[in-house]
CSV table of C-alpha atoms and ligand atoms in Angstrom, one decimal:
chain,number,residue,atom,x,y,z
A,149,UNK,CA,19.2,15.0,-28.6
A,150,UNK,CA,18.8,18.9,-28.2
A,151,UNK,CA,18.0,21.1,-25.5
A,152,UNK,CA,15.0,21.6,-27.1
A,153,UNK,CA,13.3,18.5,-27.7
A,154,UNK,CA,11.7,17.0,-24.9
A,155,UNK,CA,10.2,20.5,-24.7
A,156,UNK,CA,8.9,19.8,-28.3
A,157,UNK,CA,7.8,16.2,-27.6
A,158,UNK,CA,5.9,17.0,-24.0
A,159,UNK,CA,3.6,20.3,-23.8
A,160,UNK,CA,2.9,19.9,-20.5
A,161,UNK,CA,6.9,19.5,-19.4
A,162,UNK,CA,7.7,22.8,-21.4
A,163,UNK,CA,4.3,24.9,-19.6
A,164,UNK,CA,5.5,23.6,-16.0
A,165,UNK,CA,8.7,25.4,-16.4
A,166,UNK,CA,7.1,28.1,-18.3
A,167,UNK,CA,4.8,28.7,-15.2
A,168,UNK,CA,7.4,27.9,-12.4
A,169,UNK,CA,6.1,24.3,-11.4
A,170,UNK,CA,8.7,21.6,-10.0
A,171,UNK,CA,6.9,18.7,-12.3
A,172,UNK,CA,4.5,18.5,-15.3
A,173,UNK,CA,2.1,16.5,-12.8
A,174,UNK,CA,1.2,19.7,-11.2
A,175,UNK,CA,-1.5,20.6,-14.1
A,176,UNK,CA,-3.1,16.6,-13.2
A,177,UNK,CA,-4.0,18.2,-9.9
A,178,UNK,CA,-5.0,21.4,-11.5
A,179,UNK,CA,-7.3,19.6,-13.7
A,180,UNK,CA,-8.5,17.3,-11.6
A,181,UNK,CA,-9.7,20.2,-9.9
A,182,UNK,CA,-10.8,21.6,-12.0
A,183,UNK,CA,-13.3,18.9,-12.9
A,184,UNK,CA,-13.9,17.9,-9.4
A,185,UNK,CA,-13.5,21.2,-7.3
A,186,UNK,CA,-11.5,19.5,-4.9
A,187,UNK,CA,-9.3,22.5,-3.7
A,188,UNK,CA,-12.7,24.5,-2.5
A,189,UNK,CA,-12.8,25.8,0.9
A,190,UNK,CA,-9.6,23.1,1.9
A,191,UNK,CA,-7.7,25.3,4.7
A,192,UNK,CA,-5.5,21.7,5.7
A,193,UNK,CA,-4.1,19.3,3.5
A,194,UNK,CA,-1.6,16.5,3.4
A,195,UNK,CA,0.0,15.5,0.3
A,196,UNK,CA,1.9,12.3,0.0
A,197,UNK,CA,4.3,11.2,-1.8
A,198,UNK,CA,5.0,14.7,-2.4
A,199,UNK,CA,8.5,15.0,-4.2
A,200,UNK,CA,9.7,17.1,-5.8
A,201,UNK,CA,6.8,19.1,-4.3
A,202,UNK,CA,4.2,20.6,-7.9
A,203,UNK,CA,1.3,19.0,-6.1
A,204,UNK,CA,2.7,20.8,-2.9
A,205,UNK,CA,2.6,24.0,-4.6
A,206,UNK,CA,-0.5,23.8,-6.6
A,207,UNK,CA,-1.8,23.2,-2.8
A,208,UNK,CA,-0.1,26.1,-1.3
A,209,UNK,CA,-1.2,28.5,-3.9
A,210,UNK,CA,-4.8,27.4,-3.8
A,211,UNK,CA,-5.3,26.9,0.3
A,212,UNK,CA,-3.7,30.6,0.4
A,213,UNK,CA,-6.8,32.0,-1.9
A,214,UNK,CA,-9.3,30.4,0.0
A,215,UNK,CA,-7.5,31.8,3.0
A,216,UNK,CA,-7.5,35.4,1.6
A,217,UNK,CA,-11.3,34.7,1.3
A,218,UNK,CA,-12.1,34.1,4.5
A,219,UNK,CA,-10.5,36.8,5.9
A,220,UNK,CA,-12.3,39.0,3.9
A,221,UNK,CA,-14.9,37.0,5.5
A,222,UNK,CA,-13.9,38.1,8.8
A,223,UNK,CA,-13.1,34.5,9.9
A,224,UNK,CA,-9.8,33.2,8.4
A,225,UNK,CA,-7.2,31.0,9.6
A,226,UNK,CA,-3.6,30.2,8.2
A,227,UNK,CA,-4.0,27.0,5.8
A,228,UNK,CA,-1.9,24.0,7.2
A,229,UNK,CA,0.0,21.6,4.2
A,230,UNK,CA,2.2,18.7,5.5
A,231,UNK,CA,4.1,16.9,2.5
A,232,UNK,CA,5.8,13.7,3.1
A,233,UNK,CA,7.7,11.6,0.8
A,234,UNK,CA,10.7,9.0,0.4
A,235,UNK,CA,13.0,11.7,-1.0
A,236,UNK,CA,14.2,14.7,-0.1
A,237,UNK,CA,12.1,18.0,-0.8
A,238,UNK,CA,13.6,21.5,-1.6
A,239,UNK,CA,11.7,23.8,1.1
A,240,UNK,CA,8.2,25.4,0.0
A,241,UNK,CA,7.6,28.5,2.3
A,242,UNK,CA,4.5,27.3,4.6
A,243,UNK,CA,4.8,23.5,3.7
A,244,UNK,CA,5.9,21.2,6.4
A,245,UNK,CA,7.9,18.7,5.5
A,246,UNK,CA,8.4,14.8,6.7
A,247,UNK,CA,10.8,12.7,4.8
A,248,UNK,CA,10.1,9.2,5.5
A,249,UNK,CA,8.3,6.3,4.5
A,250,UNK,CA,4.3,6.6,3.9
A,251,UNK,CA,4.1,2.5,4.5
A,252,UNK,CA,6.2,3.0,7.7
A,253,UNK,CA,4.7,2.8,10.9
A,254,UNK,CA,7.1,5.2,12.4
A,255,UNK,CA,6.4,7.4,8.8
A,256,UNK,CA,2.8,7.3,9.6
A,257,UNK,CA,3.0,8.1,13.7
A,258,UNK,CA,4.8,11.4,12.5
A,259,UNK,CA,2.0,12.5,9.9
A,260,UNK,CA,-0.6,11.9,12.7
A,261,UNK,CA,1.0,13.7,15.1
A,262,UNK,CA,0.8,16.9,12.9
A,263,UNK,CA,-2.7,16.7,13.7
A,264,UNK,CA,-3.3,16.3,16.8
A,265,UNK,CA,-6.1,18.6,17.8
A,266,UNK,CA,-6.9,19.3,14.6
A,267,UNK,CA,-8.0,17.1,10.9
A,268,UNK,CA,-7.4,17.5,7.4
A,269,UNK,CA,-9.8,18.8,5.0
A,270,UNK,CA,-7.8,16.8,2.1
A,271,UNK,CA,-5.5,14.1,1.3
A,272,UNK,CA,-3.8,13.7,-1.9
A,273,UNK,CA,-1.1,10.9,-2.6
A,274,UNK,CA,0.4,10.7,-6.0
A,275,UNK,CA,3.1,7.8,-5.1
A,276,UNK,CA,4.5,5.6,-7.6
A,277,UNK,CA,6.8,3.1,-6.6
A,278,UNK,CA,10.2,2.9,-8.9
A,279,UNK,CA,9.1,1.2,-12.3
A,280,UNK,CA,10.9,-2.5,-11.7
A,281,UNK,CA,9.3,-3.8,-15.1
A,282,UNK,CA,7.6,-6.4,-13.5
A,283,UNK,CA,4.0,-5.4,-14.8
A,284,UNK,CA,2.4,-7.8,-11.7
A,285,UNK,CA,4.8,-6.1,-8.8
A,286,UNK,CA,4.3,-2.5,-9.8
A,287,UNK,CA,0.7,-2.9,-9.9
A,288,UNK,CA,0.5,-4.6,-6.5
A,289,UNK,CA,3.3,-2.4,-5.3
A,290,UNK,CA,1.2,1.0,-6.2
A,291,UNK,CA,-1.7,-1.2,-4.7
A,292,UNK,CA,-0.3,-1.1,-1.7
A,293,UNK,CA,1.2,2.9,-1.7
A,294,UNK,CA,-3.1,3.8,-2.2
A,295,UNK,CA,-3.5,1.2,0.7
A,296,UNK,CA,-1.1,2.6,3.4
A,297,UNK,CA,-2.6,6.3,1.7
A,298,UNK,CA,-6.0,5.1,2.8
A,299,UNK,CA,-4.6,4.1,6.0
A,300,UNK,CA,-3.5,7.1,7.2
A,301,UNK,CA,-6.5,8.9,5.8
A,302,UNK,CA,-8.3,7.5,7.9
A,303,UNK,CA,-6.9,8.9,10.8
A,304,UNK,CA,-7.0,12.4,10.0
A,305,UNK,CA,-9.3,13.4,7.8
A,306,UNK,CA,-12.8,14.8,8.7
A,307,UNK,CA,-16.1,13.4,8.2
A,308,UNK,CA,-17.2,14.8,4.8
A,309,UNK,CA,-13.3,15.1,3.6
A,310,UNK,CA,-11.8,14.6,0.3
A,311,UNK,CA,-8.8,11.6,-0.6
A,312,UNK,CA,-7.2,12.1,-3.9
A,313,UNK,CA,-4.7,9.5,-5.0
A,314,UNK,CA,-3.2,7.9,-8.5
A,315,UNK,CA,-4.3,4.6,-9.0
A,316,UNK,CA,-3.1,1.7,-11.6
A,317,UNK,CA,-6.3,0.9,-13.6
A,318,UNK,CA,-4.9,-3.0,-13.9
A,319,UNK,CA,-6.9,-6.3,-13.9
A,320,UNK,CA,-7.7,-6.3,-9.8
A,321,UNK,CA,-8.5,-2.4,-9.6
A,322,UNK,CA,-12.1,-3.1,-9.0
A,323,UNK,CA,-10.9,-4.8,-5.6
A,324,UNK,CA,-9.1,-1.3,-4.5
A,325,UNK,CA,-12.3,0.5,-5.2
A,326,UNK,CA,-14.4,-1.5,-3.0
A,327,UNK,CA,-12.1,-1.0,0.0
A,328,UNK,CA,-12.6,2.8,-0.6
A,329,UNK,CA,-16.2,2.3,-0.9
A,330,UNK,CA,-15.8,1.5,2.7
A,331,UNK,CA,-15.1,4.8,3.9
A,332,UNK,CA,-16.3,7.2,0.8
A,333,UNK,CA,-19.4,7.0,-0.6
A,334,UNK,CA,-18.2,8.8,-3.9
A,335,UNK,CA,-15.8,7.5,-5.4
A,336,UNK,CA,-14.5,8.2,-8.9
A,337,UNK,CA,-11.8,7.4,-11.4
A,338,UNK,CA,-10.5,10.2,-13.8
A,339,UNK,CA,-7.9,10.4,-15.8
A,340,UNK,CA,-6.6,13.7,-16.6
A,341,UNK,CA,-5.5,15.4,-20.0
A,342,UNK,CA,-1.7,15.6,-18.6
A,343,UNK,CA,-1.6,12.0,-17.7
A,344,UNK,CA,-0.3,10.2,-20.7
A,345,UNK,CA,-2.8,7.3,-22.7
A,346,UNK,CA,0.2,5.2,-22.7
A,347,UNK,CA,0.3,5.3,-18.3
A,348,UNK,CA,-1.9,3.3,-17.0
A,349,UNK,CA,-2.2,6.4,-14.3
A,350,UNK,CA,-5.6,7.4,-13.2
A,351,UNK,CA,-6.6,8.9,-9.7
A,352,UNK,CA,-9.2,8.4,-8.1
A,353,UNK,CA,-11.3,11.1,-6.4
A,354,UNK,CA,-13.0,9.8,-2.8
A,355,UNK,CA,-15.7,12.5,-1.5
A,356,UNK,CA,-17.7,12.8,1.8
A,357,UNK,CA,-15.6,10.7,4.0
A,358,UNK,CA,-17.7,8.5,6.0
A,359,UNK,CA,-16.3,5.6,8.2
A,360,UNK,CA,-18.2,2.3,9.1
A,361,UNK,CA,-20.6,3.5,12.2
A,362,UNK,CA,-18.2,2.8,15.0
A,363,UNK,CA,-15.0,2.7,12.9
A,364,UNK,CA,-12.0,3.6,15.1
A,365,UNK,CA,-8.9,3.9,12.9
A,366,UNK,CA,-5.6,1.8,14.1
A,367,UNK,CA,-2.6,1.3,13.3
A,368,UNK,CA,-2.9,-2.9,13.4
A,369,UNK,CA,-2.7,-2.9,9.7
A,370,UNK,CA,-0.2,-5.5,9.0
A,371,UNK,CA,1.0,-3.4,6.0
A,372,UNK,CA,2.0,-0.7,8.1
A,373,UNK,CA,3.7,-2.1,10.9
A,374,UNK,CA,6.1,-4.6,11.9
A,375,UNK,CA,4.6,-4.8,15.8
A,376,UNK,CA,2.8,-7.6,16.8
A,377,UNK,CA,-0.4,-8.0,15.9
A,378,UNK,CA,-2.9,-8.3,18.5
A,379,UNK,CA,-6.2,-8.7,17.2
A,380,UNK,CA,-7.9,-8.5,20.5
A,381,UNK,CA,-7.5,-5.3,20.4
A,382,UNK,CA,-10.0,-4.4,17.8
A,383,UNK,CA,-13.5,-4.6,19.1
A,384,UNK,CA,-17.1,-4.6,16.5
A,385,UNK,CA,-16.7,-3.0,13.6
A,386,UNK,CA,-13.0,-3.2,13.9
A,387,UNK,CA,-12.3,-6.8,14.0
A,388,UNK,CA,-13.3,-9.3,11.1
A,389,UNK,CA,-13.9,-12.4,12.5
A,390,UNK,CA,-15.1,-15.0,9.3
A,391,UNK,CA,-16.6,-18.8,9.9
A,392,UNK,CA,-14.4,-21.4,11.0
A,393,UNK,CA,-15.7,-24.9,9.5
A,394,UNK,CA,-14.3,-28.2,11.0
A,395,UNK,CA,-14.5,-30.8,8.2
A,396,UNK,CA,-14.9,-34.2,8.9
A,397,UNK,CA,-17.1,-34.7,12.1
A,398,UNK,CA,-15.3,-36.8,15.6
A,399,UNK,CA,-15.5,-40.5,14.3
A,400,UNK,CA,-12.3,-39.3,11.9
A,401,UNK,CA,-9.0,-39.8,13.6
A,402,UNK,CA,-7.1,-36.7,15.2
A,403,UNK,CA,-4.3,-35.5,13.0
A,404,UNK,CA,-2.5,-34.6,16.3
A,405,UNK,CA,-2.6,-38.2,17.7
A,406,UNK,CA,-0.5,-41.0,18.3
A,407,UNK,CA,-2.7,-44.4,17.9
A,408,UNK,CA,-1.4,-47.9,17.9
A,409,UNK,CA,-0.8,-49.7,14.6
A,410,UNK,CA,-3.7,-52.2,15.3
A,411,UNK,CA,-6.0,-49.4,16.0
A,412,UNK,CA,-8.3,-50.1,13.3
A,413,UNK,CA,-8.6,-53.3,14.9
A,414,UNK,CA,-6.8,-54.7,11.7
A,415,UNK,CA,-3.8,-56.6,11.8
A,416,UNK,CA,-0.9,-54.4,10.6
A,417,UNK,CA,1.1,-54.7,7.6
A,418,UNK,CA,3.5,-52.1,6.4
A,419,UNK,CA,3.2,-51.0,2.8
A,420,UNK,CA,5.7,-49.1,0.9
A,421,UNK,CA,4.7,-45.1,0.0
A,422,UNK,CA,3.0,-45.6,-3.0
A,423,UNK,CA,5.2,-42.9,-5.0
A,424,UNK,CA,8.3,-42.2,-3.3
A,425,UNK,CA,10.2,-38.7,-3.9
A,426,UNK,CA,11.9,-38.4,-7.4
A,427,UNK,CA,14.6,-36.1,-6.6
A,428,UNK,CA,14.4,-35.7,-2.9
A,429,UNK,CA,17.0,-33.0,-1.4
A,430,UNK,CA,18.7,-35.4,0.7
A,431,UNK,CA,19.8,-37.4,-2.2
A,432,UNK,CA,22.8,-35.7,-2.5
A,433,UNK,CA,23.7,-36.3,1.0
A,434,UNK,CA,23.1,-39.9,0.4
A,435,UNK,CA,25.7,-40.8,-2.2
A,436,UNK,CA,28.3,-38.4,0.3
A,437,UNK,CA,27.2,-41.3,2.8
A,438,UNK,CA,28.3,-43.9,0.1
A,439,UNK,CA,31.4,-42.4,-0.7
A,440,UNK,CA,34.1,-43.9,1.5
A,441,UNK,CA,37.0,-41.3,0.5
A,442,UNK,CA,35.1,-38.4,2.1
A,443,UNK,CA,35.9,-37.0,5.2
A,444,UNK,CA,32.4,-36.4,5.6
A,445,UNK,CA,30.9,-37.8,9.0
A,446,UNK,CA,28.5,-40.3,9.1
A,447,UNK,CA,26.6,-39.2,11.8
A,448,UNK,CA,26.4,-35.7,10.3
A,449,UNK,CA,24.5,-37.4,7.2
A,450,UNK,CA,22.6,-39.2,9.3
A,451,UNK,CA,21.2,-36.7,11.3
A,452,UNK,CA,20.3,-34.5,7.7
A,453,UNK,CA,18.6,-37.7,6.6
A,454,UNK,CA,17.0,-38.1,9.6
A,455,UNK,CA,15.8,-34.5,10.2
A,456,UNK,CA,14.6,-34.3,6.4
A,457,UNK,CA,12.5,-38.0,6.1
A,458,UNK,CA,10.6,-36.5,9.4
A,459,UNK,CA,9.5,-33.2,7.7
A,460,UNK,CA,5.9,-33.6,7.2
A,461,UNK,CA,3.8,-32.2,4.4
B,42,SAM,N1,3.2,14.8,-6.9
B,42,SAM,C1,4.6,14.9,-7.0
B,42,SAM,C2,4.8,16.3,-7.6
B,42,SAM,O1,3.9,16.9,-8.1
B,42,SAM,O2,6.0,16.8,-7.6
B,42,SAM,C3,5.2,13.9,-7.9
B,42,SAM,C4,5.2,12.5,-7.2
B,42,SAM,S1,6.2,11.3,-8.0
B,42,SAM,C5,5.2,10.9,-9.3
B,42,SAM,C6,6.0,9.9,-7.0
B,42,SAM,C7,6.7,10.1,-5.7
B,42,SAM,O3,6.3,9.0,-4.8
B,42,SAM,C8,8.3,10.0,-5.7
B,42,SAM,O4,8.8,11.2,-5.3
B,42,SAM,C9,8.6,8.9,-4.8
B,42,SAM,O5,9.8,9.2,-4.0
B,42,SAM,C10,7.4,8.8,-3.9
B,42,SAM,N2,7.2,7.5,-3.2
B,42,SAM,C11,7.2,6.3,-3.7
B,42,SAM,N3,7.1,5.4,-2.8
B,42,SAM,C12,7.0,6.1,-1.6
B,42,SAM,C13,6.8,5.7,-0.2
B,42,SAM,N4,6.7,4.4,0.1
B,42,SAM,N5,6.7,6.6,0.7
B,42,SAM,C14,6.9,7.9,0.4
B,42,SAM,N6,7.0,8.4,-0.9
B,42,SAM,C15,7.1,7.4,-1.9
């Protein structure tokens, strides 16, 4: 293949290095933008899943206009952009940079604490896990990049903020939106010129950021962390607690019982198991058992048998 082609085959590849971008995907956030107008008046961003850092820069660029603005204003302050990803970033003069995991507790602790007395105007996450082929894991993989995204989110961005992130439009999507119809009440999907038909990329655009009355974010999300989870912890709107239904009312007997073999006040009569196990594990251990020539122990056999003809189902 020559040096040329792929610059032949893929416009947008060519223009990023024509213009000095680190990836073709910085022209999806540029266009998303420029459908959305998500980049007005956004002085402090966060950009996951940042690498190799095009997103990063379209922010930088952009965040330093509207700064340049607002001093003319009178009223500026320097624009804040944290960019976190798996991998390894080349530096971007005023972005701070986290390498890490964004569905790591520890990850997600260090993003936070870049905003302690403050909160982000924007948060944009273009992860993609590493294509395995499996159609069903990337989907739920990705699924679970936007989730730990949302996550996060939630603990630093302002009422009224923006969350920007790629989504896989696959059969259960409709099941992602509604958990972002929890916190935005905008939410779109677009799908930008620079995003290939063949991907099934999109991103979806989240406005006005408004938790559940009472929402206070946490980090109990058994997706993010590996702690114990202690769901006493989460009080009202924080804790889902969903019917428990008994069936069968006291006259049935207690699964966790011991009763005596007459106890139906039948006489008793043992019966065989009506279909007994057709290739049951401890088969092979069995015909070991039979097999006089091995120096096999009995009593190790026995006690397999033993421990496998208790297991209950
Ligand atoms: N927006 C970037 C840009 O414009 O340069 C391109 C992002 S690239 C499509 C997807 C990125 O997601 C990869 O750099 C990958 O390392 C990152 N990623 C995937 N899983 C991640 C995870 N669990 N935590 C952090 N980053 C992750």
């Amino acid at each position: 293949m020559g040096k040329t082609s792929k610059d032949k085959r893929d416009i947008y590849y060519r223009r990023a290095k024509e213009e000095g971008w680190r990836a073709r995907s910085a022209f999806k956030l540029l266009q998303i933008d420029n459908e959305c107008h998500i980049l007005d008046g956004v002085n402090k961003a966060v950009d996951l899943c940042a690498a190799p850092g095009s997103w990063s820069q379209v922010l930088s660029r952009r965040l330093n206009e509207n700064y340049k603005k607002e001093l003319e204003a009178g009223n500026g302050i320097p624009p804040k952009i944290v960019a976190v990803d798996l991998q390894a970033m080349a530096p971007l003069e005023g972005v701070i940079q986290i390498q890490g995991d964004i569905t790591n507790i520890n990850t997600a602790k260090q993003i936070i604490a870049q905003f302690d007395n403050e909160q982000a105007d924007l948060v944009v996450c273009d992860g993609a896990p590493d294509v395995t082929g499996l159609h069903d894991m990337d989907i739920y993989i990705q699924g679970s990049l936007l989730m730990a995204a949302l996550n996060i989110t939630t603990h630093i961005l302002r009422e009224g903020g923006t969350f920007v992130a790629k989504i896989f439009r696959a059969k259960d999507v409709d099941l992602l939106y509604a958990k972002l119809k929890i916190f935005f009440p905008y939410v779109y999907c677009t799908k930008p010129r620079s995003s290939r038909n063949s991907s099934i990329e999109a991103f979806v655009v989240c406005k006005d950021y408004s938790p559940p009355n009472g929402y206070t974010p946490h980090m109990l999300n058994p997706l993010l962390t590996h702690e114990a989870y202690n769901s006493s912890e989460l009080e009202g709107i924080n804790r889902v607690i969903v019917p428990f239904v008994v069936c069968g009312d006291l006259s049935q007997p207690d699964s966790d019982t011991c009763y005596p073999l007459d106890f139906e006040g039948k006489e008793y009569t043992y019966h065989d198991p009506v279909q007994t196990p057709i290739a049951p594990p401890y088969e092979e251990a069995l015909a070991l058992l039979e097999n006089r020539d091995t120096d096999f122990r009995r009593s190790d056999v026995s006690v397999v048998v033993d421990n496998m003809n208790s297991m209950t189902i």
